[in-house]
């Protein structure tokens, strides 16, 4: 019998997960279907309960449900508990386990795609929203030496810095003013939506990354457009860059490995995601009449 996986979100039609997870499952010859499960808030409990059925392996969770699913699960991994958000659910014989692979996915993308070791490094994180939260906890868990958090609303940066500082890691964490000076850091990560397609901030950058120290790595978790203003400025200034797609792929790869026990075919996942993004870009460029 074909077993099931899916992504729970609302809206979820544009999620890339069915595209690259489906490609990975087919590549590995697994008889598992990965679907988009559009779930308005009123249906969330029913949808999550249905994951306990024996033919269901688990699910990804995306906007806006990453926090609201937490009380509906039976167990939480420590990292998911610390950040109060789940992006991966695994059905273990009817018991639902929640984990969060978003931050660890970025740490793995930094290592595999940029050759950057978080351990011992000095990090600047721009933004203090949901995405930043998962990332700063993962960076601290991966042994970052120090971390500065800059956010447009300073109170959120301060609250996040205080939260990570008390999470029991060796990382020194502080909130700094926004916009931040990127000078003196090994790595600068944009977790804000500034520069993202459809936000009205395309063409803007969350900091003047051209002032970063030579050799620094500039990372944007925004993947549409593929090259944001932040990344273009970084490249023009001779910095190394990592775009947003690798974090998306590696969070999926970690979930895939958790569900299936197979090593994720990361190259296949990248290829499927890139060709879908190119297809969508072509669609936008074509007059719809
Ligand atoms: P996510 O879960 O994607 O992180 P979020 O929790 O809404 O979404 O957080 C969005 C982040 O982008 C926040 O850090 C937000 O800053 P505020 O906390 O001040 O709202 C940041 N952000 C969004 N639009 C911004 C803008 N125009 N300029 C600067 N920061 C912006």
PDB file of C-alpha atoms and ligand atoms in Angstrom:
ATOM      1  CA  UNK A   1       0.000   0.000   0.000  1.00  0.00           C
ATOM      2  CA  UNK A   2       1.251   3.463  -0.877  1.00  0.00           C
ATOM      3  CA  UNK A   3       2.061   5.351   2.287  1.00  0.00           C
ATOM      4  CA  UNK A   4       1.646   9.090   2.765  1.00  0.00           C
ATOM      5  CA  UNK A   5       3.537  12.207   3.698  1.00  0.00           C
ATOM      6  CA  UNK A   6       2.458  15.795   3.200  1.00  0.00           C
ATOM      7  CA  UNK A   7       2.921  19.417   4.087  1.00  0.00           C
ATOM      8  CA  UNK A   8       0.383  21.116   6.343  1.00  0.00           C
ATOM      9  CA  UNK A   9      -0.014  24.863   5.784  1.00  0.00           C
ATOM     10  CA  UNK A  10      -2.424  27.529   4.604  1.00  0.00           C
ATOM     11  CA  UNK A  11      -2.106  28.458   1.835  1.00  0.00           C
ATOM     12  CA  UNK A  12       0.206  25.685   0.734  1.00  0.00           C
ATOM     13  CA  UNK A  13      -0.254  25.475  -3.054  1.00  0.00           C
ATOM     14  CA  UNK A  14       3.073  27.201  -3.700  1.00  0.00           C
ATOM     15  CA  UNK A  15       5.116  25.076  -1.315  1.00  0.00           C
ATOM     16  CA  UNK A  16       8.148  23.547  -3.030  1.00  0.00           C
ATOM     17  CA  UNK A  17       8.210  20.602  -0.599  1.00  0.00           C
ATOM     18  CA  UNK A  18       5.885  18.333  -2.638  1.00  0.00           C
ATOM     19  CA  UNK A  19       8.120  18.968  -5.650  1.00  0.00           C
ATOM     20  CA  UNK A  20      11.509  18.095  -4.154  1.00  0.00           C
ATOM     21  CA  UNK A  21      10.313  15.555  -1.575  1.00  0.00           C
ATOM     22  CA  UNK A  22       8.344  13.771  -4.307  1.00  0.00           C
ATOM     23  CA  UNK A  23      11.440  13.675  -6.519  1.00  0.00           C
ATOM     24  CA  UNK A  24      13.544  12.302  -3.643  1.00  0.00           C
ATOM     25  CA  UNK A  25      10.994   9.584  -2.807  1.00  0.00           C
ATOM     26  CA  UNK A  26      10.775   8.486  -6.452  1.00  0.00           C
ATOM     27  CA  UNK A  27      14.566   8.540  -6.784  1.00  0.00           C
ATOM     28  CA  UNK A  28      14.889   6.195  -3.789  1.00  0.00           C
ATOM     29  CA  UNK A  29      12.158   3.907  -5.160  1.00  0.00           C
ATOM     30  CA  UNK A  30       9.976   4.399  -2.082  1.00  0.00           C
ATOM     31  CA  UNK A  31       6.232   3.775  -2.412  1.00  0.00           C
ATOM     32  CA  UNK A  32       5.339   6.961  -0.561  1.00  0.00           C
ATOM     33  CA  UNK A  33       3.274   9.875  -1.859  1.00  0.00           C
ATOM     34  CA  UNK A  34       4.004  13.425  -0.628  1.00  0.00           C
ATOM     35  CA  UNK A  35       1.016  15.782  -0.901  1.00  0.00           C
ATOM     36  CA  UNK A  36       0.101  19.404  -0.191  1.00  0.00           C
ATOM     37  CA  UNK A  37      -2.447  19.424   2.624  1.00  0.00           C
ATOM     38  CA  UNK A  38      -4.027  22.859   2.672  1.00  0.00           C
ATOM     39  CA  UNK A  39      -5.371  23.220   6.202  1.00  0.00           C
ATOM     40  CA  UNK A  40      -7.279  26.239   7.499  1.00  0.00           C
ATOM     41  CA  UNK A  41      -6.830  26.782  11.228  1.00  0.00           C
ATOM     42  CA  UNK A  42     -10.275  25.316  12.074  1.00  0.00           C
ATOM     43  CA  UNK A  43      -9.234  21.952  10.542  1.00  0.00           C
ATOM     44  CA  UNK A  44      -5.772  21.724  12.090  1.00  0.00           C
ATOM     45  CA  UNK A  45      -6.647  19.333  14.932  1.00  0.00           C
ATOM     46  CA  UNK A  46      -8.447  16.939  12.581  1.00  0.00           C
ATOM     47  CA  UNK A  47      -5.563  17.020  10.108  1.00  0.00           C
ATOM     48  CA  UNK A  48      -2.977  16.348  12.791  1.00  0.00           C
ATOM     49  CA  UNK A  49      -5.036  13.532  14.322  1.00  0.00           C
ATOM     50  CA  UNK A  50      -5.230  11.878  10.891  1.00  0.00           C
ATOM     51  CA  UNK A  51      -1.424  11.590  10.918  1.00  0.00           C
ATOM     52  CA  UNK A  52      -1.764   8.816  13.523  1.00  0.00           C
ATOM     53  CA  UNK A  53      -3.174   6.413  10.918  1.00  0.00           C
ATOM     54  CA  UNK A  54      -0.874   3.532  10.061  1.00  0.00           C
ATOM     55  CA  UNK A  55      -0.441   4.478   6.387  1.00  0.00           C
ATOM     56  CA  UNK A  56       0.821   7.947   7.260  1.00  0.00           C
ATOM     57  CA  UNK A  57       4.529   8.430   7.923  1.00  0.00           C
ATOM     58  CA  UNK A  58       4.395  12.058   8.995  1.00  0.00           C
ATOM     59  CA  UNK A  59       4.238  15.612   7.749  1.00  0.00           C
ATOM     60  CA  UNK A  60       5.984  18.891   7.334  1.00  0.00           C
ATOM     61  CA  UNK A  61       4.367  21.939   8.864  1.00  0.00           C
ATOM     62  CA  UNK A  62       4.647  25.397   7.408  1.00  0.00           C
ATOM     63  CA  UNK A  63       3.159  28.876   7.773  1.00  0.00           C
ATOM     64  CA  UNK A  64       0.955  29.603   9.706  1.00  0.00           C
ATOM     65  CA  UNK A  65       0.835  26.406  11.801  1.00  0.00           C
ATOM     66  CA  UNK A  66       4.392  25.805  13.073  1.00  0.00           C
ATOM     67  CA  UNK A  67       3.487  27.019  16.557  1.00  0.00           C
ATOM     68  CA  UNK A  68      -0.179  25.990  16.750  1.00  0.00           C
ATOM     69  CA  UNK A  69       0.607  22.293  16.122  1.00  0.00           C
ATOM     70  CA  UNK A  70       2.812  22.039  19.219  1.00  0.00           C
ATOM     71  CA  UNK A  71       0.031  21.298  21.764  1.00  0.00           C
ATOM     72  CA  UNK A  72      -1.496  18.703  19.414  1.00  0.00           C
ATOM     73  CA  UNK A  73       1.587  16.435  19.491  1.00  0.00           C
ATOM     74  CA  UNK A  74       2.632  13.712  21.950  1.00  0.00           C
ATOM     75  CA  UNK A  75       6.379  14.336  22.119  1.00  0.00           C
ATOM     76  CA  UNK A  76       8.757  17.147  21.215  1.00  0.00           C
ATOM     77  CA  UNK A  77      12.463  17.003  20.508  1.00  0.00           C
ATOM     78  CA  UNK A  78      14.458  19.349  22.759  1.00  0.00           C
ATOM     79  CA  UNK A  79      15.157  21.906  19.994  1.00  0.00           C
ATOM     80  CA  UNK A  80      11.481  22.069  18.983  1.00  0.00           C
ATOM     81  CA  UNK A  81      10.528  22.450  22.639  1.00  0.00           C
ATOM     82  CA  UNK A  82      13.059  25.260  23.128  1.00  0.00           C
ATOM     83  CA  UNK A  83      11.729  27.287  20.202  1.00  0.00           C
ATOM     84  CA  UNK A  84       8.078  26.300  20.557  1.00  0.00           C
ATOM     85  CA  UNK A  85       7.748  25.542  16.842  1.00  0.00           C
ATOM     86  CA  UNK A  86       7.636  22.355  14.775  1.00  0.00           C
ATOM     87  CA  UNK A  87       8.265  21.864  11.049  1.00  0.00           C
ATOM     88  CA  UNK A  88       8.428  18.056  11.005  1.00  0.00           C
ATOM     89  CA  UNK A  89       6.043  15.497  12.504  1.00  0.00           C
ATOM     90  CA  UNK A  90       6.812  11.783  12.597  1.00  0.00           C
ATOM     91  CA  UNK A  91       4.149   9.143  13.255  1.00  0.00           C
ATOM     92  CA  UNK A  92       5.660   6.515  15.543  1.00  0.00           C
ATOM     93  CA  UNK A  93       2.984   3.828  15.852  1.00  0.00           C
ATOM     94  CA  UNK A  94       0.237   6.348  16.478  1.00  0.00           C
ATOM     95  CA  UNK A  95       2.283   8.691  18.646  1.00  0.00           C
ATOM     96  CA  UNK A  96       3.241  11.991  17.032  1.00  0.00           C
ATOM     97  CA  UNK A  97       6.758  13.321  17.541  1.00  0.00           C
ATOM     98  CA  UNK A  98       7.522  16.956  16.682  1.00  0.00           C
ATOM     99  CA  UNK A  99      10.921  18.215  15.632  1.00  0.00           C
ATOM    100  CA  UNK A 100      12.310  21.305  13.966  1.00  0.00           C
ATOM    101  CA  UNK A 101      14.818  20.913  11.155  1.00  0.00           C
ATOM    102  CA  UNK A 102      14.780  24.543   9.965  1.00  0.00           C
ATOM    103  CA  UNK A 103      17.774  25.753  12.008  1.00  0.00           C
ATOM    104  CA  UNK A 104      19.738  22.475  11.733  1.00  0.00           C
ATOM    105  CA  UNK A 105      18.995  22.589   7.981  1.00  0.00           C
ATOM    106  CA  UNK A 106      20.727  25.948   7.748  1.00  0.00           C
ATOM    107  CA  UNK A 107      23.699  24.712   9.787  1.00  0.00           C
ATOM    108  CA  UNK A 108      24.035  21.724   7.430  1.00  0.00           C
ATOM    109  CA  UNK A 109      23.655  23.958   4.349  1.00  0.00           C
ATOM    110  CA  UNK A 110      26.426  26.219   5.676  1.00  0.00           C
ATOM    111  CA  UNK A 111      28.681  23.211   6.117  1.00  0.00           C
ATOM    112  CA  UNK A 112      27.859  21.321   2.893  1.00  0.00           C
ATOM    113  CA  UNK A 113      27.281  24.164   0.451  1.00  0.00           C
ATOM    114  CA  UNK A 114      29.559  26.917   1.771  1.00  0.00           C
ATOM    115  CA  UNK A 115      32.203  24.944   3.686  1.00  0.00           C
ATOM    116  CA  UNK A 116      31.454  27.151   6.687  1.00  0.00           C
ATOM    117  CA  UNK A 117      31.818  25.768  10.211  1.00  0.00           C
ATOM    118  CA  UNK A 118      29.527  27.487  12.712  1.00  0.00           C
ATOM    119  CA  UNK A 119      31.577  26.211  15.647  1.00  0.00           C
ATOM    120  CA  UNK A 120      33.821  28.997  16.962  1.00  0.00           C
ATOM    121  CA  UNK A 121      32.427  31.609  14.545  1.00  0.00           C
ATOM    122  CA  UNK A 122      31.094  35.099  15.062  1.00  0.00           C
ATOM    123  CA  UNK A 123      27.591  35.545  13.622  1.00  0.00           C
ATOM    124  CA  UNK A 124      25.303  38.496  12.865  1.00  0.00           C
ATOM    125  CA  UNK A 125      21.621  37.568  12.549  1.00  0.00           C
ATOM    126  CA  UNK A 126      19.288  40.116  10.955  1.00  0.00           C
ATOM    127  CA  UNK A 127      15.704  39.700  12.131  1.00  0.00           C
ATOM    128  CA  UNK A 128      14.081  38.234  15.227  1.00  0.00           C
ATOM    129  CA  UNK A 129      10.905  36.571  13.890  1.00  0.00           C
ATOM    130  CA  UNK A 130       9.956  32.907  13.737  1.00  0.00           C
ATOM    131  CA  UNK A 131      12.657  32.002  11.234  1.00  0.00           C
ATOM    132  CA  UNK A 132      15.359  33.790  13.240  1.00  0.00           C
ATOM    133  CA  UNK A 133      14.315  31.951  16.372  1.00  0.00           C
ATOM    134  CA  UNK A 134      14.969  28.493  14.931  1.00  0.00           C
ATOM    135  CA  UNK A 135      18.211  29.693  13.408  1.00  0.00           C
ATOM    136  CA  UNK A 136      19.756  31.334  16.468  1.00  0.00           C
ATOM    137  CA  UNK A 137      18.987  28.313  18.635  1.00  0.00           C
ATOM    138  CA  UNK A 138      20.590  26.011  16.041  1.00  0.00           C
ATOM    139  CA  UNK A 139      23.646  28.269  15.690  1.00  0.00           C
ATOM    140  CA  UNK A 140      24.128  28.289  19.464  1.00  0.00           C
ATOM    141  CA  UNK A 141      23.667  24.498  19.613  1.00  0.00           C
ATOM    142  CA  UNK A 142      26.273  24.161  16.821  1.00  0.00           C
ATOM    143  CA  UNK A 143      28.819  26.071  18.922  1.00  0.00           C
ATOM    144  CA  UNK A 144      28.846  29.619  17.504  1.00  0.00           C
ATOM    145  CA  UNK A 145      31.329  31.688  19.537  1.00  0.00           C
ATOM    146  CA  UNK A 146      29.204  34.803  19.580  1.00  0.00           C
ATOM    147  CA  UNK A 147      26.026  36.033  18.011  1.00  0.00           C
ATOM    148  CA  UNK A 148      24.549  39.504  17.541  1.00  0.00           C
ATOM    149  CA  UNK A 149      20.863  39.895  16.731  1.00  0.00           C
ATOM    150  CA  UNK A 150      19.570  43.049  15.008  1.00  0.00           C
ATOM    151  CA  UNK A 151      15.862  43.644  14.425  1.00  0.00           C
ATOM    152  CA  UNK A 152      13.744  46.576  13.275  1.00  0.00           C
ATOM    153  CA  UNK A 153      11.682  46.203  16.473  1.00  0.00           C
ATOM    154  CA  UNK A 154      14.458  46.145  19.099  1.00  0.00           C
ATOM    155  CA  UNK A 155      12.344  44.537  21.841  1.00  0.00           C
ATOM    156  CA  UNK A 156      12.030  41.345  19.792  1.00  0.00           C
ATOM    157  CA  UNK A 157      15.818  41.161  19.323  1.00  0.00           C
ATOM    158  CA  UNK A 158      16.349  41.691  23.037  1.00  0.00           C
ATOM    159  CA  UNK A 159      13.806  39.008  23.977  1.00  0.00           C
ATOM    160  CA  UNK A 160      15.359  36.509  21.554  1.00  0.00           C
ATOM    161  CA  UNK A 161      18.903  37.255  22.746  1.00  0.00           C
ATOM    162  CA  UNK A 162      17.807  36.768  26.370  1.00  0.00           C
ATOM    163  CA  UNK A 163      16.065  33.505  25.481  1.00  0.00           C
ATOM    164  CA  UNK A 164      19.129  32.028  23.751  1.00  0.00           C
ATOM    165  CA  UNK A 165      21.470  33.290  26.470  1.00  0.00           C
ATOM    166  CA  UNK A 166      19.588  31.200  29.032  1.00  0.00           C
ATOM    167  CA  UNK A 167      19.333  28.065  26.842  1.00  0.00           C
ATOM    168  CA  UNK A 168      22.524  26.577  28.276  1.00  0.00           C
ATOM    169  CA  UNK A 169      24.941  27.033  25.345  1.00  0.00           C
ATOM    170  CA  UNK A 170      28.435  28.577  25.460  1.00  0.00           C
ATOM    171  CA  UNK A 171      27.591  31.235  22.853  1.00  0.00           C
ATOM    172  CA  UNK A 172      27.732  34.898  23.863  1.00  0.00           C
ATOM    173  CA  UNK A 173      24.531  36.538  22.596  1.00  0.00           C
ATOM    174  CA  UNK A 174      23.550  40.191  22.404  1.00  0.00           C
ATOM    175  CA  UNK A 175      20.948  42.381  20.728  1.00  0.00           C
ATOM    176  CA  UNK A 176      22.395  45.203  18.606  1.00  0.00           C
ATOM    177  CA  UNK A 177      20.861  48.203  16.844  1.00  0.00           C
ATOM    178  CA  UNK A 178      19.055  47.850  13.479  1.00  0.00           C
ATOM    179  CA  UNK A 179      20.280  48.538  10.856  1.00  0.00           C
ATOM    180  CA  UNK A 180      23.416  46.797  12.063  1.00  0.00           C
ATOM    181  CA  UNK A 181      27.012  47.310  11.047  1.00  0.00           C
ATOM    182  CA  UNK A 182      28.121  44.005   9.491  1.00  0.00           C
ATOM    183  CA  UNK A 183      31.814  44.653  10.085  1.00  0.00           C
ATOM    184  CA  UNK A 184      33.731  42.175  12.253  1.00  0.00           C
ATOM    185  CA  UNK A 185      31.543  39.085  11.698  1.00  0.00           C
ATOM    186  CA  UNK A 186      32.453  35.789  10.013  1.00  0.00           C
ATOM    187  CA  UNK A 187      28.905  35.342   8.763  1.00  0.00           C
ATOM    188  CA  UNK A 188      25.862  37.592   8.285  1.00  0.00           C
ATOM    189  CA  UNK A 189      22.454  35.940   7.927  1.00  0.00           C
ATOM    190  CA  UNK A 190      19.334  37.700   6.697  1.00  0.00           C
ATOM    191  CA  UNK A 191      16.230  36.121   8.228  1.00  0.00           C
ATOM    192  CA  UNK A 192      13.962  39.117   7.583  1.00  0.00           C
ATOM    193  CA  UNK A 193      11.570  39.257   4.648  1.00  0.00           C
ATOM    194  CA  UNK A 194      13.355  42.340   3.285  1.00  0.00           C
ATOM    195  CA  UNK A 195      14.179  41.678  -0.382  1.00  0.00           C
ATOM    196  CA  UNK A 196      11.558  38.948  -0.835  1.00  0.00           C
ATOM    197  CA  UNK A 197       9.338  38.875  -3.929  1.00  0.00           C
ATOM    198  CA  UNK A 198       5.830  40.095  -3.251  1.00  0.00           C
ATOM    199  CA  UNK A 199       6.608  41.992  -0.035  1.00  0.00           C
ATOM    200  CA  UNK A 200       7.137  45.401  -1.615  1.00  0.00           C
ATOM    201  CA  UNK A 201      10.734  45.348  -0.349  1.00  0.00           C
ATOM    202  CA  UNK A 202      12.321  43.735  -3.416  1.00  0.00           C
ATOM    203  CA  UNK A 203      15.464  45.619  -4.296  1.00  0.00           C
ATOM    204  CA  UNK A 204      16.022  46.584  -0.637  1.00  0.00           C
ATOM    205  CA  UNK A 205      18.640  45.140   1.684  1.00  0.00           C
ATOM    206  CA  UNK A 206      18.371  44.710   5.483  1.00  0.00           C
ATOM    207  CA  UNK A 207      21.903  46.050   5.996  1.00  0.00           C
ATOM    208  CA  UNK A 208      24.789  47.556   4.053  1.00  0.00           C
ATOM    209  CA  UNK A 209      26.591  44.247   3.610  1.00  0.00           C
ATOM    210  CA  UNK A 210      29.313  45.952   1.521  1.00  0.00           C
ATOM    211  CA  UNK A 211      30.809  47.050   4.864  1.00  0.00           C
ATOM    212  CA  UNK A 212      31.306  43.451   6.014  1.00  0.00           C
ATOM    213  CA  UNK A 213      34.810  42.185   6.776  1.00  0.00           C
ATOM    214  CA  UNK A 214      36.719  40.685   3.832  1.00  0.00           C
ATOM    215  CA  UNK A 215      36.174  36.925   3.661  1.00  0.00           C
ATOM    216  CA  UNK A 216      32.816  37.068   5.461  1.00  0.00           C
ATOM    217  CA  UNK A 217      29.976  34.844   4.279  1.00  0.00           C
ATOM    218  CA  UNK A 218      26.622  36.510   3.480  1.00  0.00           C
ATOM    219  CA  UNK A 219      23.571  34.253   3.786  1.00  0.00           C
ATOM    220  CA  UNK A 220      20.002  35.044   2.784  1.00  0.00           C
ATOM    221  CA  UNK A 221      17.197  32.674   3.702  1.00  0.00           C
ATOM    222  CA  UNK A 222      14.968  34.353   1.093  1.00  0.00           C
ATOM    223  CA  UNK A 223      14.939  32.147  -2.040  1.00  0.00           C
ATOM    224  CA  UNK A 224      12.656  34.158  -4.343  1.00  0.00           C
ATOM    225  CA  UNK A 225      14.254  35.990  -5.983  1.00  0.00           C
ATOM    226  CA  UNK A 226      17.270  33.682  -6.048  1.00  0.00           C
ATOM    227  CA  UNK A 227      19.625  36.663  -5.908  1.00  0.00           C
ATOM    228  CA  UNK A 228      18.352  39.292  -3.505  1.00  0.00           C
ATOM    229  CA  UNK A 229      19.774  42.793  -3.299  1.00  0.00           C
ATOM    230  CA  UNK A 230      21.600  41.717  -0.118  1.00  0.00           C
ATOM    231  CA  UNK A 231      23.314  38.850  -1.984  1.00  0.00           C
ATOM    232  CA  UNK A 232      24.037  40.954  -5.079  1.00  0.00           C
ATOM    233  CA  UNK A 233      25.672  43.646  -2.912  1.00  0.00           C
ATOM    234  CA  UNK A 234      27.705  40.980  -1.101  1.00  0.00           C
ATOM    235  CA  UNK A 235      28.927  39.464  -4.364  1.00  0.00           C
ATOM    236  CA  UNK A 236      29.804  42.894  -5.758  1.00  0.00           C
ATOM    237  CA  UNK A 237      31.842  43.543  -2.598  1.00  0.00           C
ATOM    238  CA  UNK A 238      33.786  40.289  -3.127  1.00  0.00           C
ATOM    239  CA  UNK A 239      32.139  38.397  -0.254  1.00  0.00           C
ATOM    240  CA  UNK A 240      31.133  34.754  -0.332  1.00  0.00           C
ATOM    241  CA  UNK A 241      27.374  34.107  -0.429  1.00  0.00           C
ATOM    242  CA  UNK A 242      24.846  31.375   0.285  1.00  0.00           C
ATOM    243  CA  UNK A 243      21.314  31.843  -1.135  1.00  0.00           C
ATOM    244  CA  UNK A 244      18.064  30.686   0.456  1.00  0.00           C
ATOM    245  CA  UNK A 245      17.372  27.471  -1.438  1.00  0.00           C
ATOM    246  CA  UNK A 246      20.007  25.322   0.358  1.00  0.00           C
ATOM    247  CA  UNK A 247      18.374  25.925   3.765  1.00  0.00           C
ATOM    248  CA  UNK A 248      15.012  24.866   2.345  1.00  0.00           C
ATOM    249  CA  UNK A 249      16.507  21.751   0.771  1.00  0.00           C
ATOM    250  CA  UNK A 250      18.504  20.702   3.843  1.00  0.00           C
ATOM    251  CA  UNK A 251      15.599  21.163   6.270  1.00  0.00           C
ATOM    252  CA  UNK A 252      13.742  18.832   3.904  1.00  0.00           C
ATOM    253  CA  UNK A 253      16.677  16.442   3.680  1.00  0.00           C
ATOM    254  CA  UNK A 254      16.815  16.133   7.483  1.00  0.00           C
ATOM    255  CA  UNK A 255      13.054  15.474   7.608  1.00  0.00           C
ATOM    256  CA  UNK A 256      13.347  12.912   4.776  1.00  0.00           C
ATOM    257  CA  UNK A 257      16.066  11.029   6.652  1.00  0.00           C
ATOM    258  CA  UNK A 258      14.038  11.046   9.854  1.00  0.00           C
ATOM    259  CA  UNK A 259      10.948   9.635   8.102  1.00  0.00           C
ATOM    260  CA  UNK A 260      12.545   7.103   5.771  1.00  0.00           C
ATOM    261  CA  UNK A 261      15.920   6.168   7.268  1.00  0.00           C
ATOM    262  CA  UNK A 262      17.404   6.699   3.785  1.00  0.00           C
ATOM    263  CA  UNK A 263      20.145   9.197   3.068  1.00  0.00           C
ATOM    264  CA  UNK A 264      18.462  12.127   1.294  1.00  0.00           C
ATOM    265  CA  UNK A 265      19.400  12.486  -2.404  1.00  0.00           C
ATOM    266  CA  UNK A 266      20.213  16.173  -1.999  1.00  0.00           C
ATOM    267  CA  UNK A 267      21.293  16.676  -5.629  1.00  0.00           C
ATOM    268  CA  UNK A 268      17.967  15.325  -6.880  1.00  0.00           C
ATOM    269  CA  UNK A 269      16.104  17.611  -4.468  1.00  0.00           C
ATOM    270  CA  UNK A 270      18.029  20.702  -5.626  1.00  0.00           C
ATOM    271  CA  UNK A 271      17.429  19.846  -9.266  1.00  0.00           C
ATOM    272  CA  UNK A 272      13.670  19.381  -8.792  1.00  0.00           C
ATOM    273  CA  UNK A 273      13.328  22.627  -6.793  1.00  0.00           C
ATOM    274  CA  UNK A 274      15.402  24.647  -9.270  1.00  0.00           C
ATOM    275  CA  UNK A 275      13.489  23.448 -12.297  1.00  0.00           C
ATOM    276  CA  UNK A 276      10.168  24.221 -10.587  1.00  0.00           C
ATOM    277  CA  UNK A 277      11.375  27.728  -9.650  1.00  0.00           C
ATOM    278  CA  UNK A 278      12.519  28.266 -13.254  1.00  0.00           C
ATOM    279  CA  UNK A 279       9.145  27.015 -14.524  1.00  0.00           C
ATOM    280  CA  UNK A 280       7.340  29.460 -12.221  1.00  0.00           C
ATOM    281  CA  UNK A 281       9.594  32.336 -13.247  1.00  0.00           C
ATOM    282  CA  UNK A 282       8.797  31.495 -16.905  1.00  0.00           C
ATOM    283  CA  UNK A 283       5.082  31.489 -16.101  1.00  0.00           C
ATOM    284  CA  UNK A 284       5.366  34.982 -14.592  1.00  0.00           C
ATOM    285  CA  UNK A 285       7.237  36.190 -17.650  1.00  0.00           C
ATOM    286  CA  UNK A 286       4.546  34.881 -20.030  1.00  0.00           C
ATOM    287  CA  UNK A 287       1.422  37.043 -20.584  1.00  0.00           C
ATOM    288  CA  UNK A 288      -1.446  35.073 -19.027  1.00  0.00           C
ATOM    289  CA  UNK A 289      -3.933  35.770 -21.810  1.00  0.00           C
TER     290      UNK A 289
HETATM  291  P1  LIG B   1       9.237  34.729   9.923  1.00  0.00           P
HETATM  292  O1  LIG B   1       8.562  33.610  10.642  1.00  0.00           O
HETATM  293  O2  LIG B   1       9.356  34.510   8.435  1.00  0.00           O
HETATM  294  O3  LIG B   1      10.529  35.105  10.550  1.00  0.00           O
HETATM  295  P2  LIG B   1       7.986  37.002  11.173  1.00  0.00           P
HETATM  296  O4  LIG B   1       7.949  36.316  12.484  1.00  0.00           O
HETATM  297  O5  LIG B   1       6.803  37.812  10.745  1.00  0.00           O
HETATM  298  O6  LIG B   1       8.215  35.965   9.993  1.00  0.00           O
HETATM  299  O7  LIG B   1       9.299  37.909  11.107  1.00  0.00           O
HETATM  300  C1  LIG B   1       9.625  38.723  10.025  1.00  0.00           C
HETATM  301  C2  LIG B   1      10.968  39.397  10.293  1.00  0.00           C
HETATM  302  O8  LIG B   1      11.261  40.300   9.212  1.00  0.00           O
HETATM  303  C3  LIG B   1      10.994  40.233  11.565  1.00  0.00           C
HETATM  304  O9  LIG B   1      12.302  40.252  12.069  1.00  0.00           O
HETATM  305  C4  LIG B   1      10.581  41.599  11.024  1.00  0.00           C
HETATM  306  O10 LIG B   1      10.956  42.669  11.837  1.00  0.00           O
HETATM  307  P3  LIG B   1       9.936  43.217  12.998  1.00  0.00           P
HETATM  308  O11 LIG B   1      10.088  42.263  14.149  1.00  0.00           O
HETATM  309  O12 LIG B   1      10.424  44.580  13.311  1.00  0.00           O
HETATM  310  O13 LIG B   1       8.562  43.190  12.382  1.00  0.00           O
HETATM  311  C5  LIG B   1      11.387  41.621   9.752  1.00  0.00           C
HETATM  312  N1  LIG B   1      10.857  42.580   8.761  1.00  0.00           N
HETATM  313  C6  LIG B   1       9.751  42.447   7.999  1.00  0.00           C
HETATM  314  N2  LIG B   1       9.613  43.517   7.191  1.00  0.00           N
HETATM  315  C7  LIG B   1      10.644  44.356   7.474  1.00  0.00           C
HETATM  316  C8  LIG B   1      11.074  45.633   6.954  1.00  0.00           C
HETATM  317  N3  LIG B   1      10.384  46.267   5.996  1.00  0.00           N
HETATM  318  N4  LIG B   1      12.208  46.169   7.464  1.00  0.00           N
HETATM  319  C9  LIG B   1      12.918  45.526   8.417  1.00  0.00           C
HETATM  320  N5  LIG B   1      12.565  44.313   8.941  1.00  0.00           N
HETATM  321  C10 LIG B   1      11.456  43.749   8.471  1.00  0.00           C
END
